PDB file of C-alpha atoms and ligand atoms in Angstrom:
ATOM      1  CA  MET A 139       1.163  14.911  40.542  1.00  0.00           C
ATOM      2  CA  GLU A 140      -1.418  15.039  37.493  1.00  0.00           C
ATOM      3  CA  LYS A 141      -2.704  11.923  36.326  1.00  0.00           C
ATOM      4  CA  ALA A 142      -1.082  10.087  32.830  1.00  0.00           C
ATOM      5  CA  ARG A 143      -3.828  11.136  29.641  1.00  0.00           C
ATOM      6  CA  ILE A 144      -5.194   7.141  28.830  1.00  0.00           C
ATOM      7  CA  ALA A 145      -6.173   5.851  25.536  1.00  0.00           C
ATOM      8  CA  VAL A 146      -8.639   2.632  25.082  1.00  0.00           C
ATOM      9  CA  LEU A 147      -8.833   1.465  21.993  1.00  0.00           C
ATOM     10  CA  VAL A 148     -11.415  -0.558  21.566  1.00  0.00           C
ATOM     11  CA  SER A 149     -13.773  -2.693  18.780  1.00  0.00           C
ATOM     12  CA  GLY A 150     -17.084  -4.329  20.716  1.00  0.00           C
ATOM     13  CA  GLY A 151     -18.410  -5.004  23.578  1.00  0.00           C
ATOM     14  CA  GLY A 152     -15.997  -3.007  25.658  1.00  0.00           C
ATOM     15  CA  THR A 153     -16.422  -5.067  28.509  1.00  0.00           C
ATOM     16  CA  ASN A 154     -13.260  -4.440  29.876  1.00  0.00           C
ATOM     17  CA  LEU A 155     -13.097  -1.139  29.151  1.00  0.00           C
ATOM     18  CA  GLN A 156     -15.691  -1.115  31.677  1.00  0.00           C
ATOM     19  CA  ALA A 157     -12.988  -2.808  34.152  1.00  0.00           C
ATOM     20  CA  LEU A 158     -11.267   0.551  33.535  1.00  0.00           C
ATOM     21  CA  ILE A 159     -13.810   3.205  34.513  1.00  0.00           C
ATOM     22  CA  ASP A 160     -15.420   0.783  37.381  1.00  0.00           C
ATOM     23  CA  ALA A 161     -11.759   0.987  38.290  1.00  0.00           C
ATOM     24  CA  GLN A 162     -11.575   4.649  38.117  1.00  0.00           C
ATOM     25  CA  GLN A 163     -14.185   4.809  40.090  1.00  0.00           C
ATOM     26  CA  ASN A 164     -13.430   2.951  42.640  1.00  0.00           C
ATOM     27  CA  GLY A 165      -9.668   4.370  43.187  1.00  0.00           C
ATOM     28  CA  ILE A 166      -7.502   1.522  42.140  1.00  0.00           C
ATOM     29  CA  LEU A 167      -6.230   3.272  38.940  1.00  0.00           C
ATOM     30  CA  LYS A 168      -5.479   6.055  40.746  1.00  0.00           C
ATOM     31  CA  SER A 169      -2.166   7.322  38.567  1.00  0.00           C
ATOM     32  CA  GLY A 170      -3.798   8.374  35.409  1.00  0.00           C
ATOM     33  CA  ALA A 171      -7.174   8.768  33.670  1.00  0.00           C
ATOM     34  CA  ILE A 172      -9.261   7.804  30.547  1.00  0.00           C
ATOM     35  CA  ARG A 173      -9.002  10.709  28.606  1.00  0.00           C
ATOM     36  CA  VAL A 174     -10.752   8.959  24.780  1.00  0.00           C
ATOM     37  CA  VAL A 175     -11.973   5.753  23.980  1.00  0.00           C
ATOM     38  CA  ILE A 176     -11.029   5.259  19.675  1.00  0.00           C
ATOM     39  CA  SER A 177     -13.255   2.635  17.656  1.00  0.00           C
ATOM     40  CA  ASN A 178     -12.686   0.906  14.811  1.00  0.00           C
ATOM     41  CA  ASN A 179     -15.653  -0.514  14.910  1.00  0.00           C
ATOM     42  CA  ARG A 180     -19.060   2.143  14.759  1.00  0.00           C
ATOM     43  CA  ASP A 181     -21.578  -0.233  16.712  1.00  0.00           C
ATOM     44  CA  ALA A 182     -19.358  -1.403  18.922  1.00  0.00           C
ATOM     45  CA  TYR A 183     -21.003  -0.947  22.488  1.00  0.00           C
ATOM     46  CA  ALA A 184     -18.135   0.103  24.245  1.00  0.00           C
ATOM     47  CA  LEU A 185     -18.691   3.658  22.896  1.00  0.00           C
ATOM     48  CA  THR A 186     -21.911   4.151  24.602  1.00  0.00           C
ATOM     49  CA  ARG A 187     -19.893   2.862  28.302  1.00  0.00           C
ATOM     50  CA  ALA A 188     -17.619   5.894  27.503  1.00  0.00           C
ATOM     51  CA  ALA A 189     -20.658   7.958  26.682  1.00  0.00           C
ATOM     52  CA  LYS A 190     -22.403   6.971  29.375  1.00  0.00           C
ATOM     53  CA  PHE A 191     -19.290   7.801  31.484  1.00  0.00           C
ATOM     54  CA  GLY A 192     -18.857  11.181  29.692  1.00  0.00           C
ATOM     55  CA  ILE A 193     -15.528   9.781  27.517  1.00  0.00           C
ATOM     56  CA  ALA A 194     -15.000  11.537  24.502  1.00  0.00           C
ATOM     57  CA  GLY A 195     -15.186   8.178  21.813  1.00  0.00           C
ATOM     58  CA  GLU A 196     -13.483   8.745  18.165  1.00  0.00           C
ATOM     59  CA  VAL A 197     -14.572   6.468  15.403  1.00  0.00           C
ATOM     60  CA  VAL A 198     -11.250   5.197  13.331  1.00  0.00           C
ATOM     61  CA  LEU A 199     -12.890   2.862   9.974  1.00  0.00           C
ATOM     62  CA  LYS A 200      -9.672   1.670   7.814  1.00  0.00           C
ATOM     63  CA  LYS A 201     -12.320   1.039   5.317  1.00  0.00           C
ATOM     64  CA  GLU A 202     -13.254   5.265   4.821  1.00  0.00           C
ATOM     65  CA  LEU A 203      -9.118   6.110   5.341  1.00  0.00           C
ATOM     66  CA  GLY A 204      -8.315   3.719   2.816  1.00  0.00           C
ATOM     67  CA  SER A 205      -5.018   2.679   3.723  1.00  0.00           C
ATOM     68  CA  GLN A 206      -3.448   0.884   7.069  1.00  0.00           C
ATOM     69  CA  GLY A 207      -1.371   4.046   7.137  1.00  0.00           C
ATOM     70  CA  ALA A 208      -3.857   6.433   6.994  1.00  0.00           C
ATOM     71  CA  PHE A 209      -5.820   4.542   8.881  1.00  0.00           C
ATOM     72  CA  GLU A 210      -3.008   4.663  11.797  1.00  0.00           C
ATOM     73  CA  ASP A 211      -2.267   8.063  11.366  1.00  0.00           C
ATOM     74  CA  ARG A 212      -5.652   9.252  12.676  1.00  0.00           C
ATOM     75  CA  ILE A 213      -4.997   7.257  15.702  1.00  0.00           C
ATOM     76  CA  LYS A 214      -1.871   9.375  16.253  1.00  0.00           C
ATOM     77  CA  GLU A 215      -3.836  12.209  15.085  1.00  0.00           C
ATOM     78  CA  ILE A 216      -6.396  11.685  18.358  1.00  0.00           C
ATOM     79  CA  LEU A 217      -3.634  10.670  20.893  1.00  0.00           C
ATOM     80  CA  ASN A 218      -1.672  13.494  20.151  1.00  0.00           C
ATOM     81  CA  GLN A 219      -4.748  15.908  20.373  1.00  0.00           C
ATOM     82  CA  TYR A 220      -6.027  14.107  23.440  1.00  0.00           C
ATOM     83  CA  GLN A 221      -2.443  14.711  24.410  1.00  0.00           C
ATOM     84  CA  ILE A 222      -2.779  10.929  25.512  1.00  0.00           C
ATOM     85  CA  ASP A 223       1.220   8.791  27.910  1.00  0.00           C
ATOM     86  CA  VAL A 224      -0.591   5.544  27.413  1.00  0.00           C
ATOM     87  CA  ILE A 225      -2.477   3.342  25.248  1.00  0.00           C
ATOM     88  CA  VAL A 226      -4.695   0.608  26.293  1.00  0.00           C
ATOM     89  CA  LEU A 227      -6.007  -1.881  23.319  1.00  0.00           C
ATOM     90  CA  ALA A 228      -8.586  -3.657  25.360  1.00  0.00           C
ATOM     91  CA  GLY A 229     -10.273  -5.746  22.849  1.00  0.00           C
ATOM     92  CA  PHE A 230      -8.997  -3.879  19.958  1.00  0.00           C
ATOM     93  CA  MET A 231      -9.384  -6.571  16.792  1.00  0.00           C
ATOM     94  CA  SER A 232      -7.651  -4.595  14.973  1.00  0.00           C
ATOM     95  CA  ILE A 233      -3.421  -4.932  13.399  1.00  0.00           C
ATOM     96  CA  LEU A 234      -0.787  -2.318  14.124  1.00  0.00           C
ATOM     97  CA  SER A 235       2.555  -1.931  12.077  1.00  0.00           C
ATOM     98  CA  GLN A 236       5.445  -1.753  13.694  1.00  0.00           C
ATOM     99  CA  SER A 237       5.979   1.879  12.571  1.00  0.00           C
ATOM    100  CA  PHE A 238       2.944   2.524  14.803  1.00  0.00           C
ATOM    101  CA  THR A 239       4.243   0.685  17.807  1.00  0.00           C
ATOM    102  CA  SER A 240       7.824   1.892  17.770  1.00  0.00           C
ATOM    103  CA  CYS A 241       6.541   4.754  18.361  1.00  0.00           C
ATOM    104  CA  TYR A 242       5.582   4.020  21.947  1.00  0.00           C
ATOM    105  CA  PRO A 243       7.424   1.689  23.296  1.00  0.00           C
ATOM    106  CA  LYS A 244       7.113   0.298  26.690  1.00  0.00           C
ATOM    107  CA  ARG A 245       3.601   2.671  25.945  1.00  0.00           C
ATOM    108  CA  ILE A 246       1.547   0.349  24.594  1.00  0.00           C
ATOM    109  CA  LEU A 247      -0.694  -2.371  27.317  1.00  0.00           C
ATOM    110  CA  ASN A 248      -2.928  -5.487  25.774  1.00  0.00           C
ATOM    111  CA  ILE A 249      -5.011  -7.594  27.211  1.00  0.00           C
ATOM    112  CA  HIS A 250      -5.191 -11.217  25.666  1.00  0.00           C
ATOM    113  CA  PRO A 251      -6.812 -14.124  27.589  1.00  0.00           C
ATOM    114  CA  SER A 252      -4.273 -16.184  27.662  1.00  0.00           C
ATOM    115  CA  LEU A 253      -1.525 -17.221  29.807  1.00  0.00           C
ATOM    116  CA  ILE A 254       1.370 -15.906  27.196  1.00  0.00           C
ATOM    117  CA  PRO A 255       3.362 -17.800  25.841  1.00  0.00           C
ATOM    118  CA  SER A 256       0.280 -20.229  25.113  1.00  0.00           C
ATOM    119  CA  PHE A 257      -2.339 -19.724  22.445  1.00  0.00           C
ATOM    120  CA  CYS A 258      -1.370 -16.589  21.479  1.00  0.00           C
ATOM    121  CA  GLY A 259       0.354 -15.292  18.747  1.00  0.00           C
ATOM    122  CA  GLU A 260      -1.659 -14.996  14.664  1.00  0.00           C
ATOM    123  CA  GLY A 261      -4.657 -15.854  14.540  1.00  0.00           C
ATOM    124  CA  PHE A 262      -5.348 -16.956  18.782  1.00  0.00           C
ATOM    125  CA  TYR A 263      -8.511 -13.699  19.789  1.00  0.00           C
ATOM    126  CA  GLY A 264     -11.353 -14.257  20.940  1.00  0.00           C
ATOM    127  CA  LEU A 265     -12.950 -17.176  21.684  1.00  0.00           C
ATOM    128  CA  ARG A 266     -10.847 -19.119  19.459  1.00  0.00           C
ATOM    129  CA  VAL A 267      -7.999 -19.107  22.729  1.00  0.00           C
ATOM    130  CA  HIS A 268     -10.547 -20.616  24.366  1.00  0.00           C
ATOM    131  CA  GLU A 269     -11.476 -23.372  21.411  1.00  0.00           C
ATOM    132  CA  ALA A 270      -6.938 -23.920  21.322  1.00  0.00           C
ATOM    133  CA  ALA A 271      -7.284 -24.299  25.586  1.00  0.00           C
ATOM    134  CA  LEU A 272      -9.537 -26.646  25.743  1.00  0.00           C
ATOM    135  CA  ASN A 273      -8.213 -28.457  22.985  1.00  0.00           C
ATOM    136  CA  TYR A 274      -5.258 -29.100  24.190  1.00  0.00           C
ATOM    137  CA  GLY A 275      -7.084 -30.228  26.614  1.00  0.00           C
ATOM    138  CA  VAL A 276      -5.143 -27.625  30.075  1.00  0.00           C
ATOM    139  CA  LYS A 277      -6.327 -27.814  33.115  1.00  0.00           C
ATOM    140  CA  VAL A 278      -5.556 -24.360  33.675  1.00  0.00           C
ATOM    141  CA  THR A 279      -5.144 -21.086  31.610  1.00  0.00           C
ATOM    142  CA  GLY A 280      -5.678 -17.397  32.460  1.00  0.00           C
ATOM    143  CA  ALA A 281      -5.389 -14.004  30.547  1.00  0.00           C
ATOM    144  CA  THR A 282      -2.004 -11.818  29.988  1.00  0.00           C
ATOM    145  CA  VAL A 283      -1.778  -7.853  30.348  1.00  0.00           C
ATOM    146  CA  HIS A 284       2.228  -7.717  27.884  1.00  0.00           C
ATOM    147  CA  PHE A 285       3.393  -4.294  26.079  1.00  0.00           C
ATOM    148  CA  VAL A 286       2.156  -4.392  21.741  1.00  0.00           C
ATOM    149  CA  ASN A 287       5.578  -4.567  20.292  1.00  0.00           C
ATOM    150  CA  GLU A 288       5.789  -5.843  16.730  1.00  0.00           C
ATOM    151  CA  ILE A 289       4.999  -9.359  16.903  1.00  0.00           C
ATOM    152  CA  PRO A 290       1.936 -10.398  18.185  1.00  0.00           C
ATOM    153  CA  ASP A 291       1.380 -10.710  21.680  1.00  0.00           C
ATOM    154  CA  GLY A 292       4.878 -10.766  21.768  1.00  0.00           C
ATOM    155  CA  GLY A 293       6.150  -7.961  24.472  1.00  0.00           C
ATOM    156  CA  GLU A 294       7.467  -7.788  28.091  1.00  0.00           C
ATOM    157  CA  ILE A 295       4.646  -9.586  30.246  1.00  0.00           C
ATOM    158  CA  ILE A 296       3.625  -6.779  33.151  1.00  0.00           C
ATOM    159  CA  LEU A 297       0.774  -9.353  34.526  1.00  0.00           C
ATOM    160  CA  GLN A 298      -0.403 -12.172  34.793  1.00  0.00           C
ATOM    161  CA  LYS A 299      -3.489 -14.252  36.501  1.00  0.00           C
ATOM    162  CA  ALA A 300      -4.388 -18.008  35.871  1.00  0.00           C
ATOM    163  CA  VAL A 301      -7.898 -20.196  36.528  1.00  0.00           C
ATOM    164  CA  ASP A 302      -8.965 -23.214  36.603  1.00  0.00           C
ATOM    165  CA  ILE A 303     -11.252 -25.145  33.798  1.00  0.00           C
ATOM    166  CA  GLN A 304     -13.623 -26.715  34.710  1.00  0.00           C
ATOM    167  CA  PRO A 305     -14.202 -30.442  33.466  1.00  0.00           C
ATOM    168  CA  ASP A 306     -17.476 -28.955  31.865  1.00  0.00           C
ATOM    169  CA  ASP A 307     -16.501 -26.082  30.438  1.00  0.00           C
ATOM    170  CA  THR A 308     -17.503 -24.484  26.714  1.00  0.00           C
ATOM    171  CA  PRO A 309     -15.565 -22.411  24.972  1.00  0.00           C
ATOM    172  CA  GLU A 310     -18.295 -19.552  26.381  1.00  0.00           C
ATOM    173  CA  THR A 311     -18.267 -20.522  29.875  1.00  0.00           C
ATOM    174  CA  LEU A 312     -15.599 -20.708  29.929  1.00  0.00           C
ATOM    175  CA  GLN A 313     -14.149 -17.011  27.999  1.00  0.00           C
ATOM    176  CA  LYS A 314     -17.013 -15.529  30.666  1.00  0.00           C
ATOM    177  CA  ARG A 315     -15.072 -16.623  33.640  1.00  0.00           C
ATOM    178  CA  VAL A 316     -11.658 -15.812  32.138  1.00  0.00           C
ATOM    179  CA  MET A 317     -12.693 -12.258  31.845  1.00  0.00           C
ATOM    180  CA  GLU A 318     -14.578 -12.105  35.043  1.00  0.00           C
ATOM    181  CA  GLN A 319     -12.266 -13.633  37.407  1.00  0.00           C
ATOM    182  CA  ALA A 320      -8.799 -12.667  35.539  1.00  0.00           C
ATOM    183  CA  GLU A 321      -9.156  -9.574  32.233  1.00  0.00           C
ATOM    184  CA  TRP A 322     -10.671  -7.660  34.434  1.00  0.00           C
ATOM    185  CA  ILE A 323      -9.254  -7.577  37.516  1.00  0.00           C
ATOM    186  CA  ILE A 324      -5.312  -7.505  36.066  1.00  0.00           C
ATOM    187  CA  LEU A 325      -5.736  -5.024  33.090  1.00  0.00           C
ATOM    188  CA  PRO A 326      -6.795  -2.016  35.199  1.00  0.00           C
ATOM    189  CA  ALA A 327      -4.015  -3.241  38.533  1.00  0.00           C
ATOM    190  CA  ALA A 328      -1.790  -3.306  35.402  1.00  0.00           C
ATOM    191  CA  VAL A 329      -2.451  -0.126  34.349  1.00  0.00           C
ATOM    192  CA  GLU A 330      -2.704   1.176  37.746  1.00  0.00           C
ATOM    193  CA  GLN A 331       1.196   0.079  38.489  1.00  0.00           C
ATOM    194  CA  VAL A 332       2.691   1.374  34.238  1.00  0.00           C
ATOM    195  CA  CYS A 333       0.526   4.758  35.067  1.00  0.00           C
ATOM    196  CA  SER A 334       2.122   5.296  38.482  1.00  0.00           C
ATOM    197  CA  GLN A 335       5.745   4.492  37.117  1.00  0.00           C
ATOM    198  CA  LEU A 336       5.789   7.097  34.208  1.00  0.00           C
TER     199      LEU A 336
HETATM  200  C1  GRF B  42     -12.136  -9.992  25.828  1.00  0.00           C
HETATM  201  O1  GRF B  42     -11.895 -12.184  25.141  1.00  0.00           O
HETATM  202  C2  GRF B  42     -10.531  -9.795  25.271  1.00  0.00           C
HETATM  203  O2  GRF B  42      -9.942 -10.855  26.237  1.00  0.00           O
HETATM  204  C3  GRF B  42     -10.140  -9.494  24.416  1.00  0.00           C
HETATM  205  O3  GRF B  42     -11.322  -8.905  23.618  1.00  0.00           O
HETATM  206  C4  GRF B  42     -12.235  -9.970  24.298  1.00  0.00           C
HETATM  207  C5  GRF B  42     -13.716  -8.495  23.771  1.00  0.00           C
HETATM  208  O4  GRF B  42     -13.510  -7.862  25.093  1.00  0.00           O
HETATM  209  N1  GRF B  42      -9.029  -8.990  24.271  1.00  0.00           N
HETATM  210  P1  GRF B  42     -14.118  -6.539  25.400  1.00  0.00           P
HETATM  211  O5  GRF B  42     -14.752  -6.989  25.922  1.00  0.00           O
HETATM  212  O6  GRF B  42     -15.002  -5.816  24.175  1.00  0.00           O
HETATM  213  O7  GRF B  42     -13.549  -5.528  26.763  1.00  0.00           O
END
């Protein structure tokens, strides 16, 4: 059975990309293979992680292309060029319109650092998610992998994993623990689950 062809969209450090690369190496991700990493940030360390593992990297800059439509068209061109079956948003900090997401129903996955439907949607990303959890005073948070549709963080949930909040947590310490104990575990598992069912 031919492995599903995966594209990973990134913007920053790429620790979730690294978790996927490690999962390929250790056999957890066996029904799919990462064929290209696409970044909207030329300086994303995620591109370095891809290069170290011999994975093609592409940079797509909305500023250079001039519009959201041209930005999304370029991404689609790359996805077609690499004959991609599954798209993973891993720390990807750019909006994708409904006209884009509707082209790939149940083929785009996103990792969000909370237990959706808590602390998600417009404006909830990165450290802000953990600040909101700490401000609210929840005792448990975690991460969610979901399909992407036109509603920010609104698609069908695939996997979730809970993480206890410690009394002395800061947004930074909480983010680190959610990444280590949840994101880096459920993202590879969810990608394998989706790829194995194609
Ligand atoms: C992580 O908090 C992830 O949950 C969110 O983006 C942040 C950075 O991810 N989606 P990465 O280290 O670039 O993978």
